[in-house]
PDB file of C-alpha atoms and ligand atoms in Angstrom:
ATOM      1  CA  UNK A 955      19.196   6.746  -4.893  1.00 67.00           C
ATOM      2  CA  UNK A 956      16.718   9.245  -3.526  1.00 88.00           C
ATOM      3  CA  UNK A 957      13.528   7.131  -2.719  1.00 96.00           C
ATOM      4  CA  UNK A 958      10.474   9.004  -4.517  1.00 95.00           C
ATOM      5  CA  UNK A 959       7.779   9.715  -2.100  1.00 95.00           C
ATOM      6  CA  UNK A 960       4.698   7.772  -3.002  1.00 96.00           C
ATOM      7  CA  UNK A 961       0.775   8.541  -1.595  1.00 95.00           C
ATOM      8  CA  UNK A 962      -1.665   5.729  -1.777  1.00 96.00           C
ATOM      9  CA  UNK A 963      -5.424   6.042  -1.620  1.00 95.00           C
ATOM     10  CA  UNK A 964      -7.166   2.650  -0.483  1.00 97.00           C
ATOM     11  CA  UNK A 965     -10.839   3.405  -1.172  1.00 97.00           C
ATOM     12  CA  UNK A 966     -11.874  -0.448   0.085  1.00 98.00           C
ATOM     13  CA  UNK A 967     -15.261  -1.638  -0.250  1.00 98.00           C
ATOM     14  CA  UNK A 968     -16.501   2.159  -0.808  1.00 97.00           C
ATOM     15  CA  UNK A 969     -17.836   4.814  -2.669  1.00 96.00           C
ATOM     16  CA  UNK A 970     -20.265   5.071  -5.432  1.00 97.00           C
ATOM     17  CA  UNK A 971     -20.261   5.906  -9.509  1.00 98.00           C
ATOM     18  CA  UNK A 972     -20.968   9.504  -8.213  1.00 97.00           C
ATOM     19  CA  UNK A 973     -18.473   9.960  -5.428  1.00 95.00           C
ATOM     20  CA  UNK A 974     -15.960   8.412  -7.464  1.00 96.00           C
ATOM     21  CA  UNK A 975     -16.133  10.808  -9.730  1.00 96.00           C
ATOM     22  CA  UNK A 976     -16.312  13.022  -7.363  1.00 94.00           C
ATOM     23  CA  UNK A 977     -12.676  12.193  -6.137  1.00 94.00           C
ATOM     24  CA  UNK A 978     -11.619  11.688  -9.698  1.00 95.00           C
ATOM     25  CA  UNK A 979     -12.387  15.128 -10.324  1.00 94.00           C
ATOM     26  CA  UNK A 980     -11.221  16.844  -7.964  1.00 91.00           C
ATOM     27  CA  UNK A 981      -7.275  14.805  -8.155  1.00 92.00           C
ATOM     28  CA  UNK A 982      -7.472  15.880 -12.144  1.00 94.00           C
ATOM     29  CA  UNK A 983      -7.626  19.707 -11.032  1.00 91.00           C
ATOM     30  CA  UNK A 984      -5.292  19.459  -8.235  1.00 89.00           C
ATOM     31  CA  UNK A 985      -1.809  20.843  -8.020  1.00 87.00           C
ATOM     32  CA  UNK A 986      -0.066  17.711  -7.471  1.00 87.00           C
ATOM     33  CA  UNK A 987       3.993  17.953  -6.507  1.00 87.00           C
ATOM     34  CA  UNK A 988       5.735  15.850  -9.802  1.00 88.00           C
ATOM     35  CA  UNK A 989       8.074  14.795  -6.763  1.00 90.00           C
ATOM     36  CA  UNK A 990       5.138  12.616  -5.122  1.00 92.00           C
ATOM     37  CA  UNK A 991       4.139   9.353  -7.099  1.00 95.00           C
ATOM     38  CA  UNK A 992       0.157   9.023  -6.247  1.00 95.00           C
ATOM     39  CA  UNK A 993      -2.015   5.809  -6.993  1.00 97.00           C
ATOM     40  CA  UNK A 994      -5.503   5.242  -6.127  1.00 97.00           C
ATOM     41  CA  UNK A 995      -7.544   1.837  -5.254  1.00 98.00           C
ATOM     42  CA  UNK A 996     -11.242   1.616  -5.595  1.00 98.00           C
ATOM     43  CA  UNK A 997     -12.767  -1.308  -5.484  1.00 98.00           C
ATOM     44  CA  UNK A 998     -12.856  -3.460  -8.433  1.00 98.00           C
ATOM     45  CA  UNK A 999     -16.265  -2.756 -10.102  1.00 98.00           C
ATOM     46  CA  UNK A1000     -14.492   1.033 -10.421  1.00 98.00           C
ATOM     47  CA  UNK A1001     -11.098   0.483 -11.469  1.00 98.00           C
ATOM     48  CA  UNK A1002     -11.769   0.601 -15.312  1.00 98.00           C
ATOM     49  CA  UNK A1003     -14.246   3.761 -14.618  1.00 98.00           C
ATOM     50  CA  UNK A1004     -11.185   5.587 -12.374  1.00 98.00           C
ATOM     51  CA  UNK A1005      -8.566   4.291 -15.198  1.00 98.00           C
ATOM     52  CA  UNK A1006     -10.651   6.030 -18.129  1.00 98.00           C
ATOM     53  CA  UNK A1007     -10.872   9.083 -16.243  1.00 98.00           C
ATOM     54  CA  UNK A1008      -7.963   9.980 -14.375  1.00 97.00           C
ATOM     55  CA  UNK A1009      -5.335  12.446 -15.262  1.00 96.00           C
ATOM     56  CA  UNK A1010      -1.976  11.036 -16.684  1.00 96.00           C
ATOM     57  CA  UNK A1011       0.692  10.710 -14.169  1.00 94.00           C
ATOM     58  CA  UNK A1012      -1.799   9.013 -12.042  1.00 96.00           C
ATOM     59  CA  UNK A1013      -1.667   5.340 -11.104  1.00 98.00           C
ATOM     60  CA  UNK A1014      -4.398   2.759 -10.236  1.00 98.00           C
ATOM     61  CA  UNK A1015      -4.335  -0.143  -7.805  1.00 98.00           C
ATOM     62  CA  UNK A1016      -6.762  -3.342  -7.704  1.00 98.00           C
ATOM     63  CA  UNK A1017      -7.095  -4.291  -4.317  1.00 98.00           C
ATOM     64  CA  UNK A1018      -6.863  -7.995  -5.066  1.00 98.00           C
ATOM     65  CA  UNK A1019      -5.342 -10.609  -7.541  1.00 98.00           C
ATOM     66  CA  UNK A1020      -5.170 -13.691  -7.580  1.00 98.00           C
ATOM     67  CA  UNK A1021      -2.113 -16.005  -8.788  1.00 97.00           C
ATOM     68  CA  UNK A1022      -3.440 -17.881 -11.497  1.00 97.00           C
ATOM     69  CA  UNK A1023      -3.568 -16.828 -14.967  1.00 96.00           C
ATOM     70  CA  UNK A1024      -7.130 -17.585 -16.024  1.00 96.00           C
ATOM     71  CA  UNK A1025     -10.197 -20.080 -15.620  1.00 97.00           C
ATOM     72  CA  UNK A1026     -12.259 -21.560 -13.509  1.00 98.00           C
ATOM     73  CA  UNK A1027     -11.713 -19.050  -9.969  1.00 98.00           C
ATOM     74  CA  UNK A1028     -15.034 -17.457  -9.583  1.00 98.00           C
ATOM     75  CA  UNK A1029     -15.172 -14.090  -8.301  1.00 97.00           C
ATOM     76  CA  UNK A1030     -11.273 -13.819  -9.315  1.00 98.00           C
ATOM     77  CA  UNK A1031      -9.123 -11.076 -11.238  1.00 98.00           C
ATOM     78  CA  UNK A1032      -6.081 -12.198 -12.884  1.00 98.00           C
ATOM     79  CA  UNK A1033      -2.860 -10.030 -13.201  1.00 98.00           C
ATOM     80  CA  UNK A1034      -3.392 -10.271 -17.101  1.00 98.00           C
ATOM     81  CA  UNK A1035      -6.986  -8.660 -16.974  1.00 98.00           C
ATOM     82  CA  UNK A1036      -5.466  -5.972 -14.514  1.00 98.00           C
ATOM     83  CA  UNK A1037      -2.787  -5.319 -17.395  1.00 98.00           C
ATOM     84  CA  UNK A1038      -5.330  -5.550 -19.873  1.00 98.00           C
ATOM     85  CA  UNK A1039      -7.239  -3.049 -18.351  1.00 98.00           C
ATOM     86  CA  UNK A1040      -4.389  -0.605 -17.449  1.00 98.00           C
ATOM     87  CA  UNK A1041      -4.084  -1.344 -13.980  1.00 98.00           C
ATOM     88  CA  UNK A1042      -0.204  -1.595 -12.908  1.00 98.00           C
ATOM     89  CA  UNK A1043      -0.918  -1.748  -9.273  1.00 98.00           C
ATOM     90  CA  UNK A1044      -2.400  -3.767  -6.830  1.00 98.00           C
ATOM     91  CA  UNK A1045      -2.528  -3.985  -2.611  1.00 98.00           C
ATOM     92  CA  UNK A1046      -1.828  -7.414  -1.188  1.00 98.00           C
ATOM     93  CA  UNK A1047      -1.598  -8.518   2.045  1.00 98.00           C
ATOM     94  CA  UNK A1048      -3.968  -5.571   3.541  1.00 98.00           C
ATOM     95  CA  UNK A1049      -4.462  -6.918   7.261  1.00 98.00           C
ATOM     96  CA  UNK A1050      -8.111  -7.164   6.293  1.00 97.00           C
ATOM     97  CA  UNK A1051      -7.669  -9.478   4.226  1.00 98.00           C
ATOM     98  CA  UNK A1052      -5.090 -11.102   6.316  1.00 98.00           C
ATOM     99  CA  UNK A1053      -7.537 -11.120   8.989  1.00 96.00           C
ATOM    100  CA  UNK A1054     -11.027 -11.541   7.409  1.00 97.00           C
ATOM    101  CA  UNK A1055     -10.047 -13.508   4.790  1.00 97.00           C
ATOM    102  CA  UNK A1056      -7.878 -15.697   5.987  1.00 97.00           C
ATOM    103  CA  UNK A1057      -5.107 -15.082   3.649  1.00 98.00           C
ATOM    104  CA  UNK A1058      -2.011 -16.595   4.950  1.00 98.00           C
ATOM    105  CA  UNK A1059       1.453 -15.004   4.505  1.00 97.00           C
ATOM    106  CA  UNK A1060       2.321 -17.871   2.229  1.00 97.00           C
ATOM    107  CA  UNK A1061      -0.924 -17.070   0.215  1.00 98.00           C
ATOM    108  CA  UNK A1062      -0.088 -13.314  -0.116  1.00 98.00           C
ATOM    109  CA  UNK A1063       3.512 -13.565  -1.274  1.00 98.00           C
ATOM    110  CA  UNK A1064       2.347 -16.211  -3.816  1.00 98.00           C
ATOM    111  CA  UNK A1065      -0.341 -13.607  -5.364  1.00 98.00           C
ATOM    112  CA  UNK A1066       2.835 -10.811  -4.472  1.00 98.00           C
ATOM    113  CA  UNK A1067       5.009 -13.273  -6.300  1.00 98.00           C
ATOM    114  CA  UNK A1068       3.199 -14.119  -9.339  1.00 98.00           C
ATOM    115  CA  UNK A1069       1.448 -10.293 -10.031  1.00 98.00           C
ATOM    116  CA  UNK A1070       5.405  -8.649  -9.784  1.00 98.00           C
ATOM    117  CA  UNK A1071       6.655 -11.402 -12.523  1.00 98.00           C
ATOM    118  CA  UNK A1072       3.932 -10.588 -14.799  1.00 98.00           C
ATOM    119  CA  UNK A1073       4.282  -7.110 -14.765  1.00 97.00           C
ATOM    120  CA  UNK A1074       2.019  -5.637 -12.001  1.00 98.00           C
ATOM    121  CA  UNK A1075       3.547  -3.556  -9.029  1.00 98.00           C
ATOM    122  CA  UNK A1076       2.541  -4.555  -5.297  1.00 98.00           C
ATOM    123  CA  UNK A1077       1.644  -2.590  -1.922  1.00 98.00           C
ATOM    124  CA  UNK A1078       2.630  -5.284   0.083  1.00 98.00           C
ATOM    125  CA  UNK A1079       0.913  -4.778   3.534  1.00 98.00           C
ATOM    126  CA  UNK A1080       2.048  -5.736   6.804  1.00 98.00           C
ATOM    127  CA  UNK A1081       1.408  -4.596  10.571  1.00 98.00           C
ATOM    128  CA  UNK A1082       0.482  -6.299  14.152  1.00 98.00           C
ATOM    129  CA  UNK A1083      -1.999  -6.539  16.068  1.00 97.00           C
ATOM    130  CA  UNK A1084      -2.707  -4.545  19.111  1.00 96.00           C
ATOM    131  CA  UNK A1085      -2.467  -7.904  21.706  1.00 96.00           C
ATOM    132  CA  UNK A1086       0.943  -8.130  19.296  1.00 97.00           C
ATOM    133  CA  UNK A1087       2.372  -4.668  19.876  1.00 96.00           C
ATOM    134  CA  UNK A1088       1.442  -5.028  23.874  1.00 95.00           C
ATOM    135  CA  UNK A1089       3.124  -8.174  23.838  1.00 97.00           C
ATOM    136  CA  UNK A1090       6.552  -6.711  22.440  1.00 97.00           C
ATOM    137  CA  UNK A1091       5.945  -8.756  19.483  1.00 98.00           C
ATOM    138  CA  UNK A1092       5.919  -6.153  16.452  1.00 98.00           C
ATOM    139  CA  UNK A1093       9.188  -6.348  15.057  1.00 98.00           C
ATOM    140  CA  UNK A1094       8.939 -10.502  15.297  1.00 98.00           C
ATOM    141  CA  UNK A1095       5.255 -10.582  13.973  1.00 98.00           C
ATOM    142  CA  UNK A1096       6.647  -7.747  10.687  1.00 98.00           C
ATOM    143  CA  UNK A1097       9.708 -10.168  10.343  1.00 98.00           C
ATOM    144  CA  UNK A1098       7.978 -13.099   9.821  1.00 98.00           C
ATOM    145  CA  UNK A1099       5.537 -11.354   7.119  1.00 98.00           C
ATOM    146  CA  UNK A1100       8.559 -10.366   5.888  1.00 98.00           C
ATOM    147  CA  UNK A1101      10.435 -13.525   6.026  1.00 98.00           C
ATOM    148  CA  UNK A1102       7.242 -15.265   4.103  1.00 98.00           C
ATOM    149  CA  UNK A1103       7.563 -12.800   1.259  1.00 98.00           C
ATOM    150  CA  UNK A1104      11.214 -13.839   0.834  1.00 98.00           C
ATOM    151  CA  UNK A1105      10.743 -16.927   0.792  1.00 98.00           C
ATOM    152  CA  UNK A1106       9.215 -16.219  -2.942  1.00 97.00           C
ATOM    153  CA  UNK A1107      10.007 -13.071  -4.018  1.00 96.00           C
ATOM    154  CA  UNK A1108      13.519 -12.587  -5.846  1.00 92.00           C
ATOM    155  CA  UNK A1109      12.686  -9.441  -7.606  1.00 94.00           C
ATOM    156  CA  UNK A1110      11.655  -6.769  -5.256  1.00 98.00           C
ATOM    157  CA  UNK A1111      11.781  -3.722  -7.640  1.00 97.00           C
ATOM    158  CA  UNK A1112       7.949  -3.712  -8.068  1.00 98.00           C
ATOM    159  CA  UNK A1113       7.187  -4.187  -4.381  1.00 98.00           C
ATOM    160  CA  UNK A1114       6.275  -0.883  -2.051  1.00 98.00           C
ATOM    161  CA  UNK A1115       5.712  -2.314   1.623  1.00 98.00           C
ATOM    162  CA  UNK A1116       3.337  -0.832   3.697  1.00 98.00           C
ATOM    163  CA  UNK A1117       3.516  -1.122   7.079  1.00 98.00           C
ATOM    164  CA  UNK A1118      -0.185  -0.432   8.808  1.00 98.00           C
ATOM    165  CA  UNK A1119      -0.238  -1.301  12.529  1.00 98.00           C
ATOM    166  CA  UNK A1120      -3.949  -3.309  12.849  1.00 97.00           C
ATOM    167  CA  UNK A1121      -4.753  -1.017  15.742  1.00 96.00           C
ATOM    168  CA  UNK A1122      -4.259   2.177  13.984  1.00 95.00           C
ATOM    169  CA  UNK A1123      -6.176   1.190  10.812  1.00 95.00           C
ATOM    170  CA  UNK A1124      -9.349   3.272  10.674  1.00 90.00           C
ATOM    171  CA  UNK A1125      -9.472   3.921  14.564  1.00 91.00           C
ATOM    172  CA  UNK A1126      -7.828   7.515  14.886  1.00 87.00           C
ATOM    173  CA  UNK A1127      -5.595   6.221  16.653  1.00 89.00           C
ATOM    174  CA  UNK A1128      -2.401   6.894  14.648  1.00 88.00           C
ATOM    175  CA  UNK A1129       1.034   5.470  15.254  1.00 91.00           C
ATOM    176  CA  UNK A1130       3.226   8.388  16.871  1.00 95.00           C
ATOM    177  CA  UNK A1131       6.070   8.994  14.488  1.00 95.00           C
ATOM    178  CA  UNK A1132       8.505   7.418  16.782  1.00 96.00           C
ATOM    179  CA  UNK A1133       6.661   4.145  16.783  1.00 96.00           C
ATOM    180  CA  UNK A1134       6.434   4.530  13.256  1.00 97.00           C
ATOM    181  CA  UNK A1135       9.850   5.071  12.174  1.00 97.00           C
ATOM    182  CA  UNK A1136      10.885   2.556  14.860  1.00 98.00           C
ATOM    183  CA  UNK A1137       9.469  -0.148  12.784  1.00 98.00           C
ATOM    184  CA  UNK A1138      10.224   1.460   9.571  1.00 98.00           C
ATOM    185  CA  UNK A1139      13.654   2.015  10.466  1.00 98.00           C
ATOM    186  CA  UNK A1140      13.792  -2.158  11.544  1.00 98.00           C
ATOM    187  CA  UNK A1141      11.949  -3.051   8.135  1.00 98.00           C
ATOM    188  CA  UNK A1142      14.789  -1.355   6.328  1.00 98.00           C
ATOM    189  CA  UNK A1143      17.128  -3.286   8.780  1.00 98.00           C
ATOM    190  CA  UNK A1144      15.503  -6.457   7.739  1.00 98.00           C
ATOM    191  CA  UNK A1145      16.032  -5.541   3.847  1.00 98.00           C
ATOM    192  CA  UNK A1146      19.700  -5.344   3.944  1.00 98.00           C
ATOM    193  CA  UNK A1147      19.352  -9.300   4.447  1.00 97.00           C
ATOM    194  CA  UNK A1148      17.709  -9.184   0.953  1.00 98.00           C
ATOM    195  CA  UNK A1149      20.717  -7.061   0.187  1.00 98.00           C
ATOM    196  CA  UNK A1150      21.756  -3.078   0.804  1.00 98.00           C
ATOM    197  CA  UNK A1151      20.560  -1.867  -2.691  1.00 98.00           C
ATOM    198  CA  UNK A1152      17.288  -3.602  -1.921  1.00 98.00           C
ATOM    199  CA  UNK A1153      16.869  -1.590   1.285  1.00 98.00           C
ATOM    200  CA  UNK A1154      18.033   1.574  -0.048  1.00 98.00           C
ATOM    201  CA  UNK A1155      15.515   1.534  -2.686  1.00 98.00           C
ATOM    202  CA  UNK A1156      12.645  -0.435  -1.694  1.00 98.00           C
ATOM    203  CA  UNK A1157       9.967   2.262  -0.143  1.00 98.00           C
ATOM    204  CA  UNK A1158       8.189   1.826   3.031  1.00 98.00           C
ATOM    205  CA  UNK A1159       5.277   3.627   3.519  1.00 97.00           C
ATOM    206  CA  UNK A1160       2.984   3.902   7.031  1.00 97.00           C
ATOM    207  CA  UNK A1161      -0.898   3.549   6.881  1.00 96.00           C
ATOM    208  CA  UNK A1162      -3.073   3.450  10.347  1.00 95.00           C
ATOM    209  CA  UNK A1163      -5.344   6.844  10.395  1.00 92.00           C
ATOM    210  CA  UNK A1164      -3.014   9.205   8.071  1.00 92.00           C
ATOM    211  CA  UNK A1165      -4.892  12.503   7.640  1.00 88.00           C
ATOM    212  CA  UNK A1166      -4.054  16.022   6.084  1.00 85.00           C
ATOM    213  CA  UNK A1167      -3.165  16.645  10.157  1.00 86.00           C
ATOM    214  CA  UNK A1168      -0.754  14.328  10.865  1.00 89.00           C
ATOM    215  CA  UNK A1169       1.488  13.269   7.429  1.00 89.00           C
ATOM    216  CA  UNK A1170       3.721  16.181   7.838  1.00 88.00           C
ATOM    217  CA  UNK A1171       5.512  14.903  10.999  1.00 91.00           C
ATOM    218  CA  UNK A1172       5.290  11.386   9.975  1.00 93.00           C
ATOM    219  CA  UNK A1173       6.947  12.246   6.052  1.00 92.00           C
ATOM    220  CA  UNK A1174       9.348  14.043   8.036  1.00 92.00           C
ATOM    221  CA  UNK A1175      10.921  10.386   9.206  1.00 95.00           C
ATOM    222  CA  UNK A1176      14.112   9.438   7.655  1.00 95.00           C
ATOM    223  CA  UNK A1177      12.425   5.691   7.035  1.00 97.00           C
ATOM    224  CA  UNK A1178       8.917   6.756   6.136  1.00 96.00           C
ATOM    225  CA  UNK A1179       8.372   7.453   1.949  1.00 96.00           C
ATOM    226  CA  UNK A1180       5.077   7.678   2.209  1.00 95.00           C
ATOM    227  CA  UNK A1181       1.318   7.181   3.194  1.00 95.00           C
ATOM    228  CA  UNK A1182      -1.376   4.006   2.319  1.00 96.00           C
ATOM    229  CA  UNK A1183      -4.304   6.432   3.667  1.00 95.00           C
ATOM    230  CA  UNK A1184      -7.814   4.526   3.654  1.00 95.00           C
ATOM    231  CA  UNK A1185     -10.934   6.650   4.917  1.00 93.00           C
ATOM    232  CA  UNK A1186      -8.987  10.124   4.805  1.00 91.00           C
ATOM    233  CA  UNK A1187      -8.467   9.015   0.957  1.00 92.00           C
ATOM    234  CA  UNK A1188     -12.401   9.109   0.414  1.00 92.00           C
ATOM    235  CA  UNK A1189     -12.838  12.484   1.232  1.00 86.00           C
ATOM    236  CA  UNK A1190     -13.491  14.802  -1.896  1.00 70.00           C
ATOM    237  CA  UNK A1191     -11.152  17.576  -1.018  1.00 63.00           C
ATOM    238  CA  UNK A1192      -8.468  15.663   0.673  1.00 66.00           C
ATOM    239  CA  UNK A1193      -5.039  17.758   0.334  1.00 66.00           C
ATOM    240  CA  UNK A1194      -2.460  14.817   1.572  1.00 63.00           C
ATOM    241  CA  UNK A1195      -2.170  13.844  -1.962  1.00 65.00           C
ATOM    242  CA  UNK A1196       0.336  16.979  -2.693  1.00 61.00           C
ATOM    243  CA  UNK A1197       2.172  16.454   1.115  1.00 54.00           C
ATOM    244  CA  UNK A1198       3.585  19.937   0.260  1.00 44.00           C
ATOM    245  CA  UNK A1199       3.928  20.751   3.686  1.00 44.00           C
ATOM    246  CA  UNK A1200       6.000  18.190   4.364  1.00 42.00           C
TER     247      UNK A1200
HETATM  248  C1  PEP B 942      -5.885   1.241   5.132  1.00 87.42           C
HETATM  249  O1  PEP B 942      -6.949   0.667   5.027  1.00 87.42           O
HETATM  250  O2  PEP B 942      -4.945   0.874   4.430  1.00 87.42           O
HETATM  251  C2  PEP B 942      -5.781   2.352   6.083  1.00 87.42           C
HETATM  252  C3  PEP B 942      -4.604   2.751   6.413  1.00 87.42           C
HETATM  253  O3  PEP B 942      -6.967   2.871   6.570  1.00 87.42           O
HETATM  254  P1  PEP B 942      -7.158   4.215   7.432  1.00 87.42           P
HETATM  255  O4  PEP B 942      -6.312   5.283   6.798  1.00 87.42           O
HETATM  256  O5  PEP B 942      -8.607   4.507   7.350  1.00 87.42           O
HETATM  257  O6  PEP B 942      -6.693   3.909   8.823  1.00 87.42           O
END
């Protein structure tokens, strides 16, 4: 099964009623490729503004969830608000939040676990640190994200993984496609323990300083289906969107 290539747009904590719009805009008059599946993430106070405005065809990640249904979790959004709201997507495990927040890899596939069995698809992050890649630790440090994740995930048809190397995330400093597709190539390795129809299908996207400069040669890797792009995704005339150079 041909693995549809998929663009996301994490907007994180930024942007504004007006450059929101701004972006919105400009995606509903783009020529977008029917071949590329596109979803966008703005931060939560947005999400119902981008929903209501954005074209059809068009997807919408939260950036958060959390795995309980409702009550008393101040500052919370549950997965059946997100579905109440039309939002079918949402980015977990973003090393930010990893890192920052201190959410654990048991934490994040329980929120992974509990938003894909009520109906809400997950960009599952993962990546290592710098200290980790210098160390010869990446493929170990990915595994055991990965491993975590297994441990409570049994359905993996809602879950895109995105593998953004911590060093590479808004630095410039972009994985070169062989480092890239090295990992990708060992994440898909890693899936066939799930099972081989599992690693076939499941799509692994690279984040880590994606602009409309370098996706062509990274889409061009046989492991790589696509881009998380954060601060490229903000600008209003971004072009990766439609990767038709690819
Ligand atoms: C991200 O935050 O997911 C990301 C990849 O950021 P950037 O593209 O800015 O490196």
């Amino acid at each position: 099964m041909a693995r549809k290539f998929f663009v996301g747009g994490n907007f994180k904590m930024n942007g504004t009623v007006s450059s929101i719009k701004e972006i919105v805009k400009n995606l509903n008059e783009a020529t977008l490729d029917p071949e590329v599946e596109v979803v966008i993430s703005p931060p939560a106070l947005y999400l119902q503004l981008v929903r209501d405005s954005i074209r059809p065809g068009i997807e919408v990640a939260a950036q958060n969830v959390f795995d309980k249904p409702c009550g008393a979790f101040t500052g919370e959004i549950s997965v059946s608000q997100l579905k109440d709201s039309n939002i079918n997507w949402v980015i977990l495990g973003h090393s930010e939040r990893r890192t920052i927040l201190k959410e654990s890899d048991e934490v994040v596939a329980s929120k992974t676990k509990y938003a894909t069995e009520n109906g809400v698809s997950v960009i599952w992050c993962c990546g290592e640190s710098l200290e980790e890649r210098e160390a010869g630790k990446t493929i170990e440090v990915v595994s055991k994200q990965l491993e975590a994740l297994k441990a409570q995930i049994n359905d993996w048809s809602k879950i895109v993984i995105a593998y953004e190397p911590i060093w590479a995330i808004g630095t410039g400093k972009v994985a070169t496609t062989e480092q890239a597709q090295e990992v990708h190539k060992a994440i898909r390795d890693w899936l066939k323990s799930v099972s081989d129809k599992v690693a076939e299908e499941t799509r692994i996207l690279y984040g880590g300083s994606v602009n409309e400069k370098n996706c062509a040669e990274l889409g061009k890797q046989p492991d790589i289906d696509g881009f998380l792009v954060g601060g490229a995704s903000l600008k209003p005339a971004c072009t990766f969107w439609h990767p038709v150079n690819l």
